[in-house]
Tab-separated table of C-alpha atoms in Angstrom:
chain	number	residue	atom	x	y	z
A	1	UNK	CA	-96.979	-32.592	-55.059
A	2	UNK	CA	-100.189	-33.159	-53.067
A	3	UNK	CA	-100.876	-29.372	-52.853
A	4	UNK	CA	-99.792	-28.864	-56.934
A	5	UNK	CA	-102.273	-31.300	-57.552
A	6	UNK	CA	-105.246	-30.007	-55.740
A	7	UNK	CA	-104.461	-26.582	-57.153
A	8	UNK	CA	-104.902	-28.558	-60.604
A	9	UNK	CA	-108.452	-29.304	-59.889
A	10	UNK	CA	-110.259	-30.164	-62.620
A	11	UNK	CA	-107.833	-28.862	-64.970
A	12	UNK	CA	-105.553	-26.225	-66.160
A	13	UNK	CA	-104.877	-25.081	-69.405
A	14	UNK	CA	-101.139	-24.872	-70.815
A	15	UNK	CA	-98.971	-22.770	-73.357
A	16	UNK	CA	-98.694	-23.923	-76.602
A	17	UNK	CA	-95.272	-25.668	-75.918
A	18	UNK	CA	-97.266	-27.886	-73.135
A	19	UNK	CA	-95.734	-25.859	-70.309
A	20	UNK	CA	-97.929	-23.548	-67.120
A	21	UNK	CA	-98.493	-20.101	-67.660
A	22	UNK	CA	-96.649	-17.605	-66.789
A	23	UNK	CA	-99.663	-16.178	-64.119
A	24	UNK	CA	-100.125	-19.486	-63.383
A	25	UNK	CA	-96.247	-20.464	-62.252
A	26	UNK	CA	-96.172	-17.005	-60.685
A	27	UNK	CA	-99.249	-18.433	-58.670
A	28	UNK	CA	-97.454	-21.599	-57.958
A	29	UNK	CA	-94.448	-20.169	-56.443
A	30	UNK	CA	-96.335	-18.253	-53.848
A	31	UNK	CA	-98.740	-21.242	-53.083
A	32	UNK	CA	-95.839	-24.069	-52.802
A	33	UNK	CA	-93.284	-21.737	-51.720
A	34	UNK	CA	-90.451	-22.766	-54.179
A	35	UNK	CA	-87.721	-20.403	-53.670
A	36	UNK	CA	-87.812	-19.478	-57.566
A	37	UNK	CA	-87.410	-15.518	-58.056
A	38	UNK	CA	-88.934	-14.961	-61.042
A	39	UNK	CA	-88.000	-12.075	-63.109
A	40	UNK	CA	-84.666	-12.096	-61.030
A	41	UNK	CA	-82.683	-8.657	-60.768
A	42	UNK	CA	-78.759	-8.746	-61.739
A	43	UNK	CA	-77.185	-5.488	-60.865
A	44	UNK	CA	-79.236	-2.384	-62.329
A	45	UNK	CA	-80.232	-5.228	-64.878
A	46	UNK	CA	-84.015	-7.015	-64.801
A	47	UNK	CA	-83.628	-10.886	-66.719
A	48	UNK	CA	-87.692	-11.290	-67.073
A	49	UNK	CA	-89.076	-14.688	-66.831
A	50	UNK	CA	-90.166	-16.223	-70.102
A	51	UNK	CA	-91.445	-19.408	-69.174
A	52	UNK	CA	-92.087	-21.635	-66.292
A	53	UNK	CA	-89.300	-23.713	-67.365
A	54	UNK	CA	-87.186	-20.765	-65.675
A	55	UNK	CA	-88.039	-21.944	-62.625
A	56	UNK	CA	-86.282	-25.213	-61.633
A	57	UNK	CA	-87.933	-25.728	-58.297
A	58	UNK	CA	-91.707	-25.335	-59.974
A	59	UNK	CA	-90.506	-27.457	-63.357
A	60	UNK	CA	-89.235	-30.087	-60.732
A	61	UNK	CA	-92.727	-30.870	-58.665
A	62	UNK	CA	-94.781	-30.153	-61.877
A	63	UNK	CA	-92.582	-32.779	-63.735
A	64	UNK	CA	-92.427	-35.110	-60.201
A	65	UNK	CA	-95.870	-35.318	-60.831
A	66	UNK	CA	-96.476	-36.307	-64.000
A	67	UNK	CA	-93.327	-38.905	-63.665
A	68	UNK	CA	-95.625	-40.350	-59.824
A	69	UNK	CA	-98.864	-40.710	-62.248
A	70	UNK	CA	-100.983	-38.036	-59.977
A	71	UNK	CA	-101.179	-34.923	-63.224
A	72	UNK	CA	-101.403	-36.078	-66.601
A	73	UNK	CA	-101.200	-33.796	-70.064
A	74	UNK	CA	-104.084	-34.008	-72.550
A	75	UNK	CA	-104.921	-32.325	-75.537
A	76	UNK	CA	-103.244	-28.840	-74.416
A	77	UNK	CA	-104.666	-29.284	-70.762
A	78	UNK	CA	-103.004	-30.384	-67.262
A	79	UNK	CA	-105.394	-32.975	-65.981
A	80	UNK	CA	-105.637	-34.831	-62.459
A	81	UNK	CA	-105.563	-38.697	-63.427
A	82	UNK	CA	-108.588	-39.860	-61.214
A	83	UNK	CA	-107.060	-43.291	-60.053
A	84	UNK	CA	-104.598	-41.566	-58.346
A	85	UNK	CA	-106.537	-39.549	-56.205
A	86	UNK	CA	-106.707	-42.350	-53.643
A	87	UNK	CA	-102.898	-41.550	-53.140
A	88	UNK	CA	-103.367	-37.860	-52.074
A	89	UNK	CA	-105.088	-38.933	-48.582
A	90	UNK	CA	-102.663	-42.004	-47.981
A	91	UNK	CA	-98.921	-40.411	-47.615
A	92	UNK	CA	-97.090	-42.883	-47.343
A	93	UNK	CA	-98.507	-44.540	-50.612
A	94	UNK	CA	-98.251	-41.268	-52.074
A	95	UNK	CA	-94.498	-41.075	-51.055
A	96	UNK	CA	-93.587	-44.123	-52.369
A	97	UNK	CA	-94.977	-42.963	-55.397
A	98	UNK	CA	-92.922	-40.107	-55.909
A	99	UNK	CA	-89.796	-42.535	-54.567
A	100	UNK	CA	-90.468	-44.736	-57.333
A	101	UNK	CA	-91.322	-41.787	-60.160
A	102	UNK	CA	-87.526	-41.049	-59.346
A	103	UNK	CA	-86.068	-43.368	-62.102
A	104	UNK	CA	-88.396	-41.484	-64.846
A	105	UNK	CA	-86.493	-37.490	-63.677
A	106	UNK	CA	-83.101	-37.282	-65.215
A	107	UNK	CA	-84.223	-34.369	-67.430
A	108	UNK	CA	-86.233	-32.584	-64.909
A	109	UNK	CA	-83.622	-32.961	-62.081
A	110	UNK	CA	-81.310	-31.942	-64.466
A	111	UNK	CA	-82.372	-29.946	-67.627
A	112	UNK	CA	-80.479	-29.330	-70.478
A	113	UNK	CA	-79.459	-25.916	-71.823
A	114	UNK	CA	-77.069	-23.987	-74.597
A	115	UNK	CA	-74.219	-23.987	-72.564
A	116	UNK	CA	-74.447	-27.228	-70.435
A	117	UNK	CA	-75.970	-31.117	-70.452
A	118	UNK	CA	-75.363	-32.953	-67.079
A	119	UNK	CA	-73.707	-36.630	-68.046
A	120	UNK	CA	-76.150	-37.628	-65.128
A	121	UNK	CA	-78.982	-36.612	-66.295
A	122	UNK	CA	-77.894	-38.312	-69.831
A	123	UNK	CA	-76.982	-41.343	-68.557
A	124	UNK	CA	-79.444	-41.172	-65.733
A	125	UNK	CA	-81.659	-44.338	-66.718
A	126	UNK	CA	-77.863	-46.362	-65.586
A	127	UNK	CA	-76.611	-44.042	-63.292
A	128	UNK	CA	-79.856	-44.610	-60.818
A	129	UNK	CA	-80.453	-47.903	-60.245
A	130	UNK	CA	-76.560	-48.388	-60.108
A	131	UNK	CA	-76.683	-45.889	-57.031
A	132	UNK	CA	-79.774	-47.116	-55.230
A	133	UNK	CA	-78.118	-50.558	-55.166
A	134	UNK	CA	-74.867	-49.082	-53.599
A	135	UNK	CA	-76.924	-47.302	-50.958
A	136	UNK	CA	-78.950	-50.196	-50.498
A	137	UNK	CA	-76.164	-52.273	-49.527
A	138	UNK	CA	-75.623	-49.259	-46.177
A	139	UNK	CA	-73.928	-46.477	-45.255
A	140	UNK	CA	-71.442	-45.182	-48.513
A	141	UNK	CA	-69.182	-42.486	-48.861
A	142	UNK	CA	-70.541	-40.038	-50.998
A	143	UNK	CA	-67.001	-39.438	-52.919
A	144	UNK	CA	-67.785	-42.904	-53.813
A	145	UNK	CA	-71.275	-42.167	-55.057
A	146	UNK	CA	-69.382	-39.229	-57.335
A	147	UNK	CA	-67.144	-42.058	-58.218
A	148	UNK	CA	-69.748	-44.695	-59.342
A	149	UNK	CA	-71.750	-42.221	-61.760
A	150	UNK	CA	-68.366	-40.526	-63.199
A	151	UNK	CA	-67.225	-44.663	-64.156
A	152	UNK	CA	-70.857	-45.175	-65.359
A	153	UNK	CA	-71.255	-42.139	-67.426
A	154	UNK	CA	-67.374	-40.744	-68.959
A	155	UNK	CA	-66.951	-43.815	-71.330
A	156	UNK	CA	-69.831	-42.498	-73.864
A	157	UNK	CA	-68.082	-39.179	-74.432
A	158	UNK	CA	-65.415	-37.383	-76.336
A	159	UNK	CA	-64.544	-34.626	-73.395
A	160	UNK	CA	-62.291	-31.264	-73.924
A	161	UNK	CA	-61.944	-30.995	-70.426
A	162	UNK	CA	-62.383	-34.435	-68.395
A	163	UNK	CA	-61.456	-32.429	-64.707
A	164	UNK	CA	-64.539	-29.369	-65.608
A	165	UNK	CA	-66.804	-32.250	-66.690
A	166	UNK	CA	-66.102	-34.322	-63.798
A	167	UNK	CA	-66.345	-31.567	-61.101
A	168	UNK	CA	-70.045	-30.804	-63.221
A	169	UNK	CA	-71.032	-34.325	-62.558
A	170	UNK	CA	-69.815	-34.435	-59.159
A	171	UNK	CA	-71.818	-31.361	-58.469
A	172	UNK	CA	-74.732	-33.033	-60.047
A	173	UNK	CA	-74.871	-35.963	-57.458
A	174	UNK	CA	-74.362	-33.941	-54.730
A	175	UNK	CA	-77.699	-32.177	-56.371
A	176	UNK	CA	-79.175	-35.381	-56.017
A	177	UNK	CA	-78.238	-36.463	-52.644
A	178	UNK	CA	-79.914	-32.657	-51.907
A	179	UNK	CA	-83.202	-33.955	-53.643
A	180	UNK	CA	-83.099	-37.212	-51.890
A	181	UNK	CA	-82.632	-35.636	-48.165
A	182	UNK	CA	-85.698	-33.375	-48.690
A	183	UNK	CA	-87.609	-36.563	-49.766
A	184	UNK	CA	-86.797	-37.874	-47.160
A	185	UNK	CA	-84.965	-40.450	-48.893
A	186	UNK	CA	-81.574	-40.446	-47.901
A	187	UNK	CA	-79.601	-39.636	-44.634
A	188	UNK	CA	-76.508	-37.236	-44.858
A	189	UNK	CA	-73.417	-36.902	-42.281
A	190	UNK	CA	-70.477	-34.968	-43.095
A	191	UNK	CA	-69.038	-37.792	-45.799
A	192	UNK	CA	-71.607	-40.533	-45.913
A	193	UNK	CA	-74.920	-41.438	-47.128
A	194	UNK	CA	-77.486	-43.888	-46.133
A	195	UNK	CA	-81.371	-44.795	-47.194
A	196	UNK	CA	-83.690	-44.314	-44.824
A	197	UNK	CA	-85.947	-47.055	-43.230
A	198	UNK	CA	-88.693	-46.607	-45.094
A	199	UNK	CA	-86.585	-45.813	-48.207
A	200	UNK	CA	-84.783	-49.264	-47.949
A	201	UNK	CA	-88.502	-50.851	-47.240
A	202	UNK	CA	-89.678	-48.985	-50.636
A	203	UNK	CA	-86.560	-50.696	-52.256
A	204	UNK	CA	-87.284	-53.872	-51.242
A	205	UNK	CA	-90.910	-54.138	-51.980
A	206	UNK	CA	-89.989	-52.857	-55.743
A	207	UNK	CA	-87.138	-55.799	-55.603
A	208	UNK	CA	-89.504	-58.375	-54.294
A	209	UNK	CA	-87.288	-59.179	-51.439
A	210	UNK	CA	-89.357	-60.841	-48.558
A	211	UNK	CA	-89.570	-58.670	-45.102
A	212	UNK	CA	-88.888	-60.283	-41.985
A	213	UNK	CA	-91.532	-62.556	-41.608
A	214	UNK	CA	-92.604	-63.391	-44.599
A	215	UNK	CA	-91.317	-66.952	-46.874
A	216	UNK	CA	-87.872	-67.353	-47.916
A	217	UNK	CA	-87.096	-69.974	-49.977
A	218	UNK	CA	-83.912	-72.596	-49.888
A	219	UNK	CA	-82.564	-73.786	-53.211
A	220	UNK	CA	-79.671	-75.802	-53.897
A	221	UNK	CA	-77.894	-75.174	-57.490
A	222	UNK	CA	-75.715	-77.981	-58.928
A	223	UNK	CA	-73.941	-78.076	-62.069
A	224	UNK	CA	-75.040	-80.895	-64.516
A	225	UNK	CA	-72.197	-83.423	-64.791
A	226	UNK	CA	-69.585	-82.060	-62.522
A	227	UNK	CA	-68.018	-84.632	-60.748
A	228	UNK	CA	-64.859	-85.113	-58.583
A	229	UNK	CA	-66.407	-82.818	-56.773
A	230	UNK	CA	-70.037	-82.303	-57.730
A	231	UNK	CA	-70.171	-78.212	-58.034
A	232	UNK	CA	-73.387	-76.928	-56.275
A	233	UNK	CA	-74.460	-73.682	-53.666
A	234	UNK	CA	-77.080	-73.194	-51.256
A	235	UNK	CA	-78.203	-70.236	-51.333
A	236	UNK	CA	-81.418	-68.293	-49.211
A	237	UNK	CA	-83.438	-65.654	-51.777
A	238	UNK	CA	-86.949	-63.984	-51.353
A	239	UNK	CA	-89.524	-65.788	-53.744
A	240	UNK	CA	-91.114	-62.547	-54.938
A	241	UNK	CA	-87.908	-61.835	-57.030
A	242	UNK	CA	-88.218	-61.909	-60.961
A	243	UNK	CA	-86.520	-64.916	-62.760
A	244	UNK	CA	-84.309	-62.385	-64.522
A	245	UNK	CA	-82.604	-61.397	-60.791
A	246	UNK	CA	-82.437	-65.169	-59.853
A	247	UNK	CA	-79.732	-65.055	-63.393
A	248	UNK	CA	-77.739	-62.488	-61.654
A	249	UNK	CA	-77.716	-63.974	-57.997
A	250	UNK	CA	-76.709	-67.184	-59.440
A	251	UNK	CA	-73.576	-66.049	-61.943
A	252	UNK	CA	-72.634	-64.144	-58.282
A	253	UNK	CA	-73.105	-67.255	-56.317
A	254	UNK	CA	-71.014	-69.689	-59.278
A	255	UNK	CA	-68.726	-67.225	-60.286
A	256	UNK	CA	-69.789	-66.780	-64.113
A	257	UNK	CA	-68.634	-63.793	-65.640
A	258	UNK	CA	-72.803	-62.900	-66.899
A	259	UNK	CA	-70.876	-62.359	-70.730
A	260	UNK	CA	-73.092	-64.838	-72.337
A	261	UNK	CA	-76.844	-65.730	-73.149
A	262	UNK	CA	-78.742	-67.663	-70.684
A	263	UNK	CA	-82.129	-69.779	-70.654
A	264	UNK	CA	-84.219	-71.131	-67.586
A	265	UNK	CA	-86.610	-74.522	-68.450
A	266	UNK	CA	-89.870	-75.096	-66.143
A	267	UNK	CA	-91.860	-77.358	-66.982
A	268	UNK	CA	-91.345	-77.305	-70.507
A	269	UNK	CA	-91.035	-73.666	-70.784
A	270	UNK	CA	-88.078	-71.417	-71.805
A	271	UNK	CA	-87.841	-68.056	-70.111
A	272	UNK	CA	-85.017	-65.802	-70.955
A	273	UNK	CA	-85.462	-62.220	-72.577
A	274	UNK	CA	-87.481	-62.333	-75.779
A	275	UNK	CA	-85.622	-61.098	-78.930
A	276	UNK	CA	-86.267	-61.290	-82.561
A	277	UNK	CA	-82.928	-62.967	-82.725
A	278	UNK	CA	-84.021	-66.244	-81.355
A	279	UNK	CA	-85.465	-68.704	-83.306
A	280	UNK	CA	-87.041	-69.622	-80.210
A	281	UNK	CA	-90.510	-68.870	-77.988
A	282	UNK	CA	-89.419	-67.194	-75.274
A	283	UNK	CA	-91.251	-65.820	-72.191
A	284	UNK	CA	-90.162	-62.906	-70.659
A	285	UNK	CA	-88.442	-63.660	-67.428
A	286	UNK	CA	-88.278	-60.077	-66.324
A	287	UNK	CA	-92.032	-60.244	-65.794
A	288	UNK	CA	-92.268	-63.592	-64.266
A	289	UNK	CA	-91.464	-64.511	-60.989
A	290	UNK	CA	-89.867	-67.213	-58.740
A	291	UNK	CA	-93.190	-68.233	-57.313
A	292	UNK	CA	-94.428	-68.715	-60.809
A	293	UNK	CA	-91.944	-71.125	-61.566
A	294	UNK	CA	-91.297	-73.203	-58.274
A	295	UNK	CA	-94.423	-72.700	-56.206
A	296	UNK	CA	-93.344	-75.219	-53.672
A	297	UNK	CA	-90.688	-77.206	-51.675
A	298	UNK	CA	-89.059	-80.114	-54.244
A	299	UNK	CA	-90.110	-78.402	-57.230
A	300	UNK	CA	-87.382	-77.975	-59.869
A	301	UNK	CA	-85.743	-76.017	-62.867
A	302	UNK	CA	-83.160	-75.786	-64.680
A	303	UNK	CA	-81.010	-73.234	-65.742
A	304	UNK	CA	-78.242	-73.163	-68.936
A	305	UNK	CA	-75.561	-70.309	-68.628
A	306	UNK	CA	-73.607	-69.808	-72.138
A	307	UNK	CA	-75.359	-71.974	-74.703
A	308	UNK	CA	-72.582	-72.583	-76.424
A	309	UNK	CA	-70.270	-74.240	-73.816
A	310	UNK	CA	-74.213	-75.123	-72.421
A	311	UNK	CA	-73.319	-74.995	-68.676
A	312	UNK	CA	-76.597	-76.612	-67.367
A	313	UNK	CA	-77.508	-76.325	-63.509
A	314	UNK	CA	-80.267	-78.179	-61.577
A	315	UNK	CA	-82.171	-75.450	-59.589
A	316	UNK	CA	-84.685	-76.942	-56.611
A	317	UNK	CA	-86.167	-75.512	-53.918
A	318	UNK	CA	-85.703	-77.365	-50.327
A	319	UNK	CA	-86.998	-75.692	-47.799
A	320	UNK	CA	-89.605	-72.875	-47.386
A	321	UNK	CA	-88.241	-70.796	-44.410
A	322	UNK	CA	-88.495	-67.503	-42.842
A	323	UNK	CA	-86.841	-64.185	-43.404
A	324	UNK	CA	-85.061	-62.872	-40.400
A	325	UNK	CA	-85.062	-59.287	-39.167
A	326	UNK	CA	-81.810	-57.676	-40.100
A	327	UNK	CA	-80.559	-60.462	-42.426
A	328	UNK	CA	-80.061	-59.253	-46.308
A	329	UNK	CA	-81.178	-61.694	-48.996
A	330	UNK	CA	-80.110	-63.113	-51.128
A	331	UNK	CA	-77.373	-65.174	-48.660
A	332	UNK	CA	-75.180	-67.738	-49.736
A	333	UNK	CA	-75.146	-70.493	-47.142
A	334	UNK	CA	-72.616	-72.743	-48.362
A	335	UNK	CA	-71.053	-74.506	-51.579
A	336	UNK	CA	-68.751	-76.592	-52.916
A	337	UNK	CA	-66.147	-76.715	-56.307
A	338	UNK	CA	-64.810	-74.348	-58.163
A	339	UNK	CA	-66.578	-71.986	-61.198
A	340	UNK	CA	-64.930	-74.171	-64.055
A	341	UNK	CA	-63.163	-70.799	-66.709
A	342	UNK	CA	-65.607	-69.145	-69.212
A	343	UNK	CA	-65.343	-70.470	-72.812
A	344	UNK	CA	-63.401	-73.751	-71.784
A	345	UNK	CA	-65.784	-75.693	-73.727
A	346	UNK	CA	-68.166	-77.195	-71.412
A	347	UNK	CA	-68.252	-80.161	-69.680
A	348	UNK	CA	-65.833	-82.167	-71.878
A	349	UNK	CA	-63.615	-79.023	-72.524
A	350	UNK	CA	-63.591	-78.544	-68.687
A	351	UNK	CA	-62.390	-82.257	-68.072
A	352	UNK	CA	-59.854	-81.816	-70.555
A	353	UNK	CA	-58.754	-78.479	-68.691
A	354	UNK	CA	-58.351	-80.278	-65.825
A	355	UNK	CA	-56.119	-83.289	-67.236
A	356	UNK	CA	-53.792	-80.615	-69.163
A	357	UNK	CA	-53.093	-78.639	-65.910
A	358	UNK	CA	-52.848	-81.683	-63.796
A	359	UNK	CA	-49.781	-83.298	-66.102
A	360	UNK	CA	-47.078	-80.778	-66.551
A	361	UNK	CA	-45.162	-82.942	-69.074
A	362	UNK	CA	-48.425	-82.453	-71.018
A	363	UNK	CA	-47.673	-80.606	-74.687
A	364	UNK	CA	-50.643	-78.151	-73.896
A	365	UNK	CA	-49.880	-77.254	-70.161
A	366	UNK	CA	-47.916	-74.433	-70.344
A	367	UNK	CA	-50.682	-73.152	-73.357
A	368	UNK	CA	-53.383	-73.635	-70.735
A	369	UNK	CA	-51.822	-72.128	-67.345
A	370	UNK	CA	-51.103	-68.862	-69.800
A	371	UNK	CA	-55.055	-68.957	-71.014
A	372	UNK	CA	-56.519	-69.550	-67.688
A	373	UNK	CA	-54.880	-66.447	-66.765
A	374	UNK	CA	-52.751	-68.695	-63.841
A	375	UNK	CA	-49.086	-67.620	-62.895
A	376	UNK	CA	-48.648	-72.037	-62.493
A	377	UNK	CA	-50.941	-74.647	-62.602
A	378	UNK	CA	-51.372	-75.118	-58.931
A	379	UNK	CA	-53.042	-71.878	-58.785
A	380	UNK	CA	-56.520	-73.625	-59.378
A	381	UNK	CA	-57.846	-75.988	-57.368
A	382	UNK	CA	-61.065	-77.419	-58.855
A	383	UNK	CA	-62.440	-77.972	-54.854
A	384	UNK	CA	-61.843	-74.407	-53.607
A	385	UNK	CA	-64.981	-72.711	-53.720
A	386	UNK	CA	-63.967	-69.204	-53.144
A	387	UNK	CA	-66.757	-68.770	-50.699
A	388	UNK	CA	-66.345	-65.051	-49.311
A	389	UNK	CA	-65.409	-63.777	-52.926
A	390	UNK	CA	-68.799	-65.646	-54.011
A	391	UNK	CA	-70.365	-63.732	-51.243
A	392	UNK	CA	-69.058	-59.982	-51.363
A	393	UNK	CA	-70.118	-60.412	-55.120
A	394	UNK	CA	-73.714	-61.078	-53.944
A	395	UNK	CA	-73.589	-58.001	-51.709
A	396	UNK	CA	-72.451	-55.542	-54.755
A	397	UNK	CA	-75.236	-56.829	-56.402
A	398	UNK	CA	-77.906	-56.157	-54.352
């Protein structure tokens, strides 16, 4: 990409259709040695090369570049986009940038024709982040990698032949796995993959997870009125995670289900995702924060999960530690009580729960056990906190 660019220059004109030139991608394929053939011979036969497109490798760094910020299009011309240029003499900037262009290449990485459309490259704006969080948890096997994408992607379609489709898209990974070793991404052994150091230090900078070293906050969660016992967790997470991440650690960490709306409060403020449905003014919690909102120890929010059954929890920051090398954060330290059932109706609704299963001569209880899902009554214990299942469901979140 560094070398494309400089050959860029101060410009290069394009085809009509915004694509190189043919003398110009023949160029290119010499310069950055790309493996294309152009005007490939089959048999006696001669295919000629119509357009640059023809050649994935080319279409791939061209694209790459455009997706990293360092080659922009304008007004029928490839440009260099002179903030960028700062990146070409700093690599590993300059790699990170391409790292991170990697959500924006589904197309490129896996174009469309009359014959074939790759359900990863479709569905490639899920299908990536799920996958970088699965190899950011460590080593996986790459049949589960195939796996992951084929569950993401095979719901949305109608297919003639599920087995053809799902060898394509297995194919298609293994594509990307190729991509991601030549990056220098991603490890390979003979069945398992793994992110490189400086891959898994690109992921957590774009997660905002602190490096060893660096502040890492303690915050106790405790669920408004919950009594007998009072439900709460401790939990250790990196302050430079956004709000809307802190939601997902902390239906992990409870044991919510994440099927319903959700608010946080600070200091008179709602954050949540903005909509035109809400009749309320909402700040966007994807772009703000945990500093933002408790900036030191003792300061407090609060946070309402379903606001129907208007679970409220008291969120405050104890301690201001320090990461640890080789320790993952979030981490659940410890807890106490049981994630009352979704939909039981709040706090009054969850009292009542109780009382019903606790009396089997009770007209309800046998309504209730079948509800709650429960093979007898005795199956939930409102002081078990399920503390390992709370934490492996941290770790697939990551």
């Amino acid at each position: 990409m560094r070398a494309f660019t400089e050959w860029v220059g101060a410009g290069r004109k394009l085809t009509q259709t915004g694509n190189l030139t043919l003398s110009d991608a023949r160029a290119l394929v010499a310069l950055l040695q790309t493996g294309d053939e152009i005007d490939p011979k089959i048999g006696d036969r001669v295919f000629r090369t119509k357009s640059s497109t023809e050649l994935p490798e080319l279409n791939l760094i061209v694209e790459w570049a455009k997706a990293a910020g360092l080659v922009r299009v304008v007004k029928g011309r490839l440009l260099p986009v002179k903030k960028a240029a700062p990146l070409l003499k700093d690599p590993e900037r300059l790699w990170e940038a391409a790292f991170t262009a990697l959500e924006k290449m589904g197309e490129a990485l896996f174009p469309r024709n009359y014959w074939y459309a790759s359900l990863v490259g479709e569905e490639f704006a899920l299908i990536w982040p799920a996958l970088l969080r699965r190899l950011y948890g460590g080593p996986v096997p790459v049949a589960d990698l195939r796996e992951l994408a084929w569950e993401i992607a095979s719901p949305y379609y109608e297919m003639h032949d599920p087995q053809a489709q799902r060898r394509m898209t297995d194919h298609d990974i293994d594509r990307l796995l190729t991509v991601l070793v030549r990056l220098g991404a991603v490890e390979l052994t003979e069945e398992t993959a793994i992110l490189t150091p400086v891959a898994v230090n690109a992921v957590r900078r774009s997660r905002g997870e602190a490096a060893p070293g660096e502040p890492i906050y303690q915050i106790r969660v405790t669920l408004q009125e919950s009594a007998d016992p009072v439900i709460w967790r401790r939990l250790l997470i990196s302050p430079g995670i956004t709000i809307d991440r802190l939601h997902h650690i902390l239906v992990a960490a409870m044991g919510w289900e994440d099927c319903h709306l959700h608010l946080f409060t600070a200091g008179g403020v709602l954050y949540g995702k903005p909509s035109a449905e809400w009749d309320l003014n909402v700040v966007d919690e994807r772009r703000t924060s945990l500093t933002q909102v408790l900036p030191q120890a003792g300061a407090a929010i609060e946070y309402e999960y379903d606001l129907g059954d208007s679970w409220r929890h008291d969120i405050v920051l104890e301690e201001i530690l320090t990461a640890e090398e080789g320790v993952r954060y979030p981490v659940l330290v410890d807890g106490m009580g049981a994630c009352p059932p979704e939909d039981v109706g709040g706090v009054g609704g969850y009292a009542y729960f109780r009382l019903v299963l606790a009396n089997p001569e009770h007209d309800e209880h046998d309504d209730y056990v079948r509800w709650a899902g429960l093979k007898s009554a005795q199956e939930f214990d409102p002081a078990r906190f399920a503390v390992a299942a709370a934490r492996r469901a941290l770790a697939s979140d990551r």
